Amino acid sequence: MSTRIIIAIDGPAASGKSSTAIRVAERLGLQHVDSGALYRAATAARLREPGERDADRWVEADVLAAARRLVRLVPSHRSFLPQLDGQAADQEIRSGDVTARVSAVARMPGVRAWVNEQVKATATTHSIVVDGRDIGTTVFPEADLKIFLVADPWERARRRLRQRLSHEPAEREIAEEVDRLMHRDHRDAQQSGQASDAVVLDTTHLTQAEQVDRIVALANAVTHRGDGTSGP
Ligand code: CDP
Ligand code: CDP
């Protein structure tokens, strides 16, 4: 086993990947990397350039040029976070405009190579918990632990809305969000994968704390198995 630890957390939209990954990273003293945030940042970068509304005509070279010019993956306390033009841009990368366009951007092979290069670079200096769609299958097939998070679509939609809104969502709002999530899952299917050696965790009836506890326990079992090392 290498001295650096890599934990991969994959799963569909709003299955709880990022919020779980950061808590797991905190508990284990690792660094969190949100690969989806990089796809979102590339999309937001392209949206800052001319022709931004005409997403059907976006070409890979322009998306990549905007991403290379504007996006930097910067280490903060527990996470590597993408900055846009030197500024934190969490709200911008999670806007509806970005969410509607990100799946198409993520299908561009050059953009995938650009994201993967940066994600892999983090593992040369840190032990990491990485979340995304293809981390256990493509980016880090050698990961020490692979988790595949799933949850019932209705519950995923309810959680995503509660995260975004200040009130408990109505049934109609949840139904509309289910449609959006299913549409995105469908569009992402080509670039998503469940590794054959991933542990599948259905979080529909788990609390956030329970799902974090389970992953921490699995990680401890894996990392204390051999020489007891657990990198920085
Ligand atoms: O948080 P949410 O599940 O809504 O999405 P995200 O993790 O922020 O990812 C945004 C988008 O990036 C996804 O809808 C995929 O199109 C893409 N993505 C990908 O293709 N591969 C990854 N490893 C991570 C994200
Ligand atoms: O990264 P991904 O899109 O997969 O999901 P997320 O943004 O980490 O999680 C979506 C929301 O579900 C967050 O507000 C979580 O706190 C919440 N949640 C959860 O992930 N698991 C639970 N058991 C309960 C709530």
Short mmCIF file of C-alpha atoms and ligand atoms in Angstrom, two decimals:
data_model
loop_
_atom_site.label_atom_id
_atom_site.label_comp_id
_atom_site.label_asym_id
_atom_site.label_seq_id
_atom_site.Cartn_x
_atom_site.Cartn_y
_atom_site.Cartn_z
CA MET A 1 0.00 0.00 0.00
CA SER A 2 1.27 3.49 -0.85
CA THR A 3 1.90 5.92 2.00
CA ARG A 4 -0.68 8.31 0.58
CA ILE A 5 -4.32 7.35 0.95
CA ILE A 6 -6.88 7.84 -1.83
CA ILE A 7 -10.59 7.47 -1.08
CA ALA A 8 -12.96 7.71 -4.05
CA ILE A 9 -16.62 8.64 -3.56
CA ASP A 10 -18.79 8.39 -6.67
CA GLY A 11 -22.53 8.47 -7.25
CA PRO A 12 -25.36 10.32 -9.00
CA ALA A 13 -26.31 13.98 -8.53
CA ALA A 14 -27.24 15.00 -4.98
CA SER A 15 -26.49 11.58 -3.53
CA GLY A 16 -24.45 13.30 -0.80
CA LYS A 17 -20.94 12.92 -2.24
CA SER A 18 -19.36 16.31 -1.56
CA SER A 19 -20.83 16.97 1.87
CA THR A 20 -19.85 13.45 2.93
CA ALA A 21 -16.40 13.61 1.36
CA ILE A 22 -15.47 16.79 3.20
CA ARG A 23 -16.59 15.39 6.56
CA VAL A 24 -14.70 12.17 5.94
CA ALA A 25 -11.63 14.23 5.04
CA GLU A 26 -12.01 16.25 8.26
CA ARG A 27 -12.36 13.14 10.40
CA LEU A 28 -9.34 11.41 8.86
CA GLY A 29 -7.12 14.46 8.44
CA LEU A 30 -7.11 14.14 4.64
CA GLN A 31 -7.73 16.74 1.92
CA HIS A 32 -11.02 16.85 -0.01
CA VAL A 33 -11.09 17.22 -3.81
CA ASP A 34 -14.45 17.89 -5.52
CA SER A 35 -13.94 16.94 -9.17
CA GLY A 36 -17.47 18.12 -10.07
CA ALA A 37 -16.51 21.61 -8.91
CA LEU A 38 -13.80 21.67 -11.60
CA TYR A 39 -16.28 20.72 -14.35
CA ARG A 40 -18.56 23.42 -12.97
CA ALA A 41 -15.70 25.96 -12.89
CA ALA A 42 -14.80 25.22 -16.53
CA THR A 43 -18.45 25.79 -17.45
CA ALA A 44 -18.62 29.02 -15.43
CA ALA A 45 -15.38 30.22 -17.07
CA ARG A 46 -16.87 29.69 -20.54
CA LEU A 47 -20.03 31.52 -19.43
CA ARG A 48 -17.88 34.59 -18.72
CA GLU A 49 -16.76 34.77 -22.37
CA PRO A 50 -18.53 36.07 -25.50
CA GLY A 51 -21.18 33.74 -26.94
CA GLU A 52 -21.98 32.57 -23.44
CA ARG A 53 -25.74 32.11 -24.07
CA ASP A 54 -25.22 29.99 -27.17
CA ALA A 55 -24.20 26.82 -25.34
CA ASP A 56 -25.21 24.55 -28.24
CA ARG A 57 -22.35 26.08 -30.20
CA TRP A 58 -19.67 25.87 -27.53
CA VAL A 59 -16.58 24.11 -28.77
CA GLU A 60 -14.01 22.30 -26.68
CA ALA A 61 -11.12 24.61 -27.61
CA ASP A 62 -12.97 27.68 -26.30
CA VAL A 63 -14.09 25.98 -23.09
CA LEU A 64 -10.54 24.78 -22.45
CA ALA A 65 -9.02 28.17 -23.22
CA ALA A 66 -11.42 29.87 -20.78
CA ALA A 67 -10.83 27.21 -18.12
CA ARG A 68 -7.03 27.37 -18.45
CA ARG A 69 -7.07 31.14 -18.30
CA LEU A 70 -9.50 31.60 -15.40
CA VAL A 71 -9.58 28.47 -13.22
CA ARG A 72 -7.05 27.55 -10.53
CA LEU A 73 -7.43 24.68 -8.07
CA VAL A 74 -6.30 26.15 -4.75
CA PRO A 75 -5.78 24.28 -1.46
CA SER A 76 -7.76 25.70 1.45
CA HIS A 77 -8.08 24.37 5.00
CA ARG A 78 -9.57 20.92 4.13
CA SER A 79 -10.47 21.14 0.43
CA PHE A 80 -8.92 21.95 -2.90
CA LEU A 81 -11.34 24.56 -4.29
CA PRO A 82 -11.46 26.02 -7.79
CA GLN A 83 -11.07 29.78 -7.99
CA LEU A 84 -12.25 31.83 -10.96
CA ASP A 85 -9.95 34.66 -11.95
CA GLY A 86 -8.34 34.56 -8.49
CA GLN A 87 -11.63 34.65 -6.54
CA ALA A 88 -13.71 32.02 -4.73
CA ALA A 89 -16.77 31.35 -6.91
CA ASP A 90 -18.86 28.77 -5.10
CA GLN A 91 -22.20 30.46 -5.80
CA GLU A 92 -21.37 31.08 -9.43
CA ILE A 93 -20.32 27.49 -10.14
CA ARG A 94 -23.52 26.16 -8.49
CA SER A 95 -25.88 28.49 -10.39
CA GLY A 96 -28.73 27.09 -12.49
CA ASP A 97 -26.99 28.30 -15.67
CA VAL A 98 -23.90 26.25 -14.89
CA THR A 99 -25.88 23.20 -13.75
CA ALA A 100 -27.87 23.21 -17.01
CA ARG A 101 -24.70 23.28 -19.14
CA VAL A 102 -22.15 21.29 -17.15
CA SER A 103 -23.04 17.80 -18.45
CA ALA A 104 -22.33 18.87 -22.04
CA VAL A 105 -19.01 20.43 -21.01
CA ALA A 106 -18.11 17.28 -19.05
CA ARG A 107 -18.52 15.21 -22.21
CA MET A 108 -15.67 17.07 -23.93
CA PRO A 109 -12.62 14.75 -23.84
CA GLY A 110 -10.15 17.63 -23.52
CA VAL A 111 -12.03 19.01 -20.53
CA ARG A 112 -12.03 15.58 -18.88
CA ALA A 113 -8.27 15.33 -19.42
CA TRP A 114 -7.80 18.85 -17.96
CA VAL A 115 -9.84 17.99 -14.84
CA ASN A 116 -8.17 14.61 -14.35
CA GLU A 117 -4.70 16.09 -14.64
CA GLN A 118 -5.43 18.52 -11.82
CA VAL A 119 -7.14 15.97 -9.62
CA LYS A 120 -4.24 13.53 -10.06
CA ALA A 121 -1.73 16.26 -9.23
CA THR A 122 -3.33 16.68 -5.77
CA ALA A 123 -2.52 13.04 -4.97
CA THR A 124 1.20 13.63 -5.52
CA THR A 125 1.31 15.87 -2.44
CA HIS A 126 -1.68 14.87 -0.29
CA SER A 127 -3.78 11.99 0.94
CA ILE A 128 -7.20 12.74 -0.48
CA VAL A 129 -10.91 12.04 -0.50
CA VAL A 130 -12.12 12.71 -4.06
CA ASP A 131 -15.75 12.82 -5.12
CA GLY A 132 -17.19 12.64 -8.62
CA ARG A 133 -18.64 10.25 -11.18
CA ASP A 134 -15.65 8.28 -12.52
CA ILE A 135 -13.08 8.53 -9.72
CA GLY A 136 -13.05 4.84 -8.78
CA THR A 137 -13.27 3.65 -12.39
CA THR A 138 -11.09 6.04 -14.40
CA VAL A 139 -9.22 8.63 -12.36
CA PHE A 140 -7.99 6.47 -9.46
CA PRO A 141 -8.71 2.81 -10.25
CA GLU A 142 -6.00 2.07 -7.65
CA ALA A 143 -7.84 3.97 -4.85
CA ASP A 144 -7.51 2.42 -1.37
CA LEU A 145 -11.26 2.63 -0.81
CA LYS A 146 -14.09 3.18 -3.28
CA ILE A 147 -17.58 4.17 -2.21
CA PHE A 148 -20.60 4.42 -4.49
CA LEU A 149 -23.34 6.51 -2.85
CA VAL A 150 -26.94 6.03 -3.91
CA ALA A 151 -30.25 7.35 -2.59
CA ASP A 152 -33.85 7.33 -3.71
CA PRO A 153 -34.42 10.13 -6.32
CA TRP A 154 -37.23 11.73 -4.28
CA GLU A 155 -34.97 11.92 -1.23
CA ARG A 156 -32.07 13.26 -3.31
CA ALA A 157 -34.34 15.98 -4.75
CA ARG A 158 -35.66 16.89 -1.30
CA ARG A 159 -32.12 17.18 0.09
CA ARG A 160 -30.89 19.27 -2.84
CA LEU A 161 -33.81 21.70 -2.40
CA ARG A 162 -33.38 21.93 1.36
CA GLN A 163 -29.71 22.74 0.72
CA ARG A 164 -30.74 25.51 -1.69
CA LEU A 165 -33.95 26.91 -0.18
CA SER A 166 -34.63 28.26 3.27
CA HIS A 167 -37.95 26.38 3.56
CA GLU A 168 -39.10 22.76 3.46
CA PRO A 169 -39.84 22.10 -0.25
CA ALA A 170 -43.42 21.43 -1.39
CA GLU A 171 -44.23 18.16 -3.18
CA ARG A 172 -44.53 19.97 -6.52
CA GLU A 173 -41.06 21.50 -6.14
CA ILE A 174 -39.60 18.11 -5.25
CA ALA A 175 -41.25 16.48 -8.29
CA GLU A 176 -39.75 19.16 -10.57
CA GLU A 177 -36.31 18.69 -9.01
CA VAL A 178 -36.60 14.89 -9.48
CA ASP A 179 -37.10 15.55 -13.21
CA ARG A 180 -34.03 17.79 -13.36
CA LEU A 181 -31.87 15.29 -11.44
CA MET A 182 -33.00 12.34 -13.58
CA HIS A 183 -32.34 14.34 -16.73
CA ARG A 184 -28.80 15.17 -15.54
CA ASP A 185 -28.13 11.56 -14.40
CA HIS A 186 -29.18 10.47 -17.88
CA ARG A 187 -26.91 13.01 -19.59
CA ASP A 188 -24.03 12.03 -17.26
CA ALA A 189 -24.46 8.28 -17.71
CA GLN A 190 -21.73 8.04 -20.35
CA GLN A 191 -19.09 9.55 -18.05
CA SER A 192 -20.26 7.88 -14.83
CA GLY A 193 -19.35 4.46 -13.53
CA GLN A 194 -19.56 2.19 -10.55
CA ALA A 195 -16.31 0.33 -9.92
CA SER A 196 -16.73 -3.42 -9.45
CA ASP A 197 -14.83 -3.18 -6.15
CA ALA A 198 -16.81 -0.18 -4.82
CA VAL A 199 -18.79 -0.44 -1.59
CA VAL A 200 -22.36 0.65 -2.41
CA LEU A 201 -23.96 2.73 0.32
CA ASP A 202 -27.68 3.51 0.07
CA THR A 203 -28.15 6.64 2.16
CA THR A 204 -31.93 7.02 1.69
CA HIS A 205 -32.58 6.14 5.31
CA LEU A 206 -29.25 7.23 6.79
CA THR A 207 -28.43 10.53 8.43
CA GLN A 208 -25.43 12.44 7.17
CA ALA A 209 -23.56 11.54 10.38
CA GLU A 210 -24.33 7.82 9.92
CA GLN A 211 -23.04 7.74 6.37
CA VAL A 212 -19.86 9.56 7.39
CA ASP A 213 -19.34 7.11 10.28
CA ARG A 214 -19.68 4.13 7.95
CA ILE A 215 -17.16 5.46 5.46
CA VAL A 216 -14.70 6.43 8.21
CA ALA A 217 -14.97 2.90 9.64
CA LEU A 218 -14.34 1.38 6.20
CA ALA A 219 -11.39 3.72 5.65
CA ASN A 220 -9.88 2.86 9.03
CA ALA A 221 -10.22 -0.84 8.25
CA VAL A 222 -8.37 -0.35 4.98
CA THR A 223 -5.67 2.04 6.12
CA HIS A 224 -4.80 0.19 9.34
CA ARG A 225 -4.65 -3.11 7.52
CA GLY A 226 -1.00 -3.04 6.59
CA ASP A 227 1.83 -0.88 7.84
CA GLY A 228 -0.43 1.65 9.57
CA THR A 229 0.79 4.54 7.46
CA SER A 230 -1.58 7.33 6.56
CA GLY A 231 0.07 10.13 4.64
CA PRO A 232 -0.31 13.88 5.37
O1 CDP B 1 -23.13 17.97 -6.89
P1 CDP B 1 -23.77 17.37 -8.12
O2 CDP B 1 -23.92 15.89 -7.97
O3 CDP B 1 -25.00 18.08 -8.52
O4 CDP B 1 -22.79 17.55 -9.33
P2 CDP B 1 -21.23 17.78 -9.29
O5 CDP B 1 -20.56 16.69 -8.54
O6 CDP B 1 -20.99 19.17 -8.86
O7 CDP B 1 -20.85 17.58 -10.81
C1 CDP B 1 -21.31 18.49 -11.80
C2 CDP B 1 -21.24 17.80 -13.15
O8 CDP B 1 -19.87 17.53 -13.47
C3 CDP B 1 -21.95 16.46 -13.26
O9 CDP B 1 -23.33 16.62 -13.56
C4 CDP B 1 -21.18 15.78 -14.39
O10 CDP B 1 -21.62 16.24 -15.65
C5 CDP B 1 -19.77 16.33 -14.22
N1 CDP B 1 -18.84 15.41 -13.54
C6 CDP B 1 -18.22 14.44 -14.29
O11 CDP B 1 -18.53 14.29 -15.49
N2 CDP B 1 -17.26 13.64 -13.74
C7 CDP B 1 -16.91 13.80 -12.45
N3 CDP B 1 -15.94 13.02 -11.95
C8 CDP B 1 -17.54 14.77 -11.66
C9 CDP B 1 -18.52 15.56 -12.23
O1 CDP B 2 -22.24 16.10 -3.92
P1 CDP B 2 -23.63 15.61 -4.17
O2 CDP B 2 -24.33 16.35 -5.24
O3 CDP B 2 -23.70 14.13 -4.38
O4 CDP B 2 -24.49 15.86 -2.84
P2 CDP B 2 -24.26 16.86 -1.62
O5 CDP B 2 -24.26 18.25 -2.12
O6 CDP B 2 -23.10 16.40 -0.81
O7 CDP B 2 -25.54 16.54 -0.73
C1 CDP B 2 -26.81 17.05 -1.02
C2 CDP B 2 -27.49 17.41 0.30
O8 CDP B 2 -27.95 16.22 0.95
C3 CDP B 2 -26.58 18.11 1.32
O9 CDP B 2 -27.26 19.23 1.84
C4 CDP B 2 -26.37 17.04 2.39
O10 CDP B 2 -26.15 17.60 3.67
C5 CDP B 2 -27.71 16.34 2.34
N1 CDP B 2 -27.82 15.02 3.03
C6 CDP B 2 -27.02 13.95 2.77
O11 CDP B 2 -26.10 14.04 1.94
N2 CDP B 2 -27.17 12.74 3.42
C7 CDP B 2 -28.11 12.60 4.31
N3 CDP B 2 -28.25 11.42 4.91
C8 CDP B 2 -28.95 13.69 4.59
C9 CDP B 2 -28.78 14.89 3.93
#
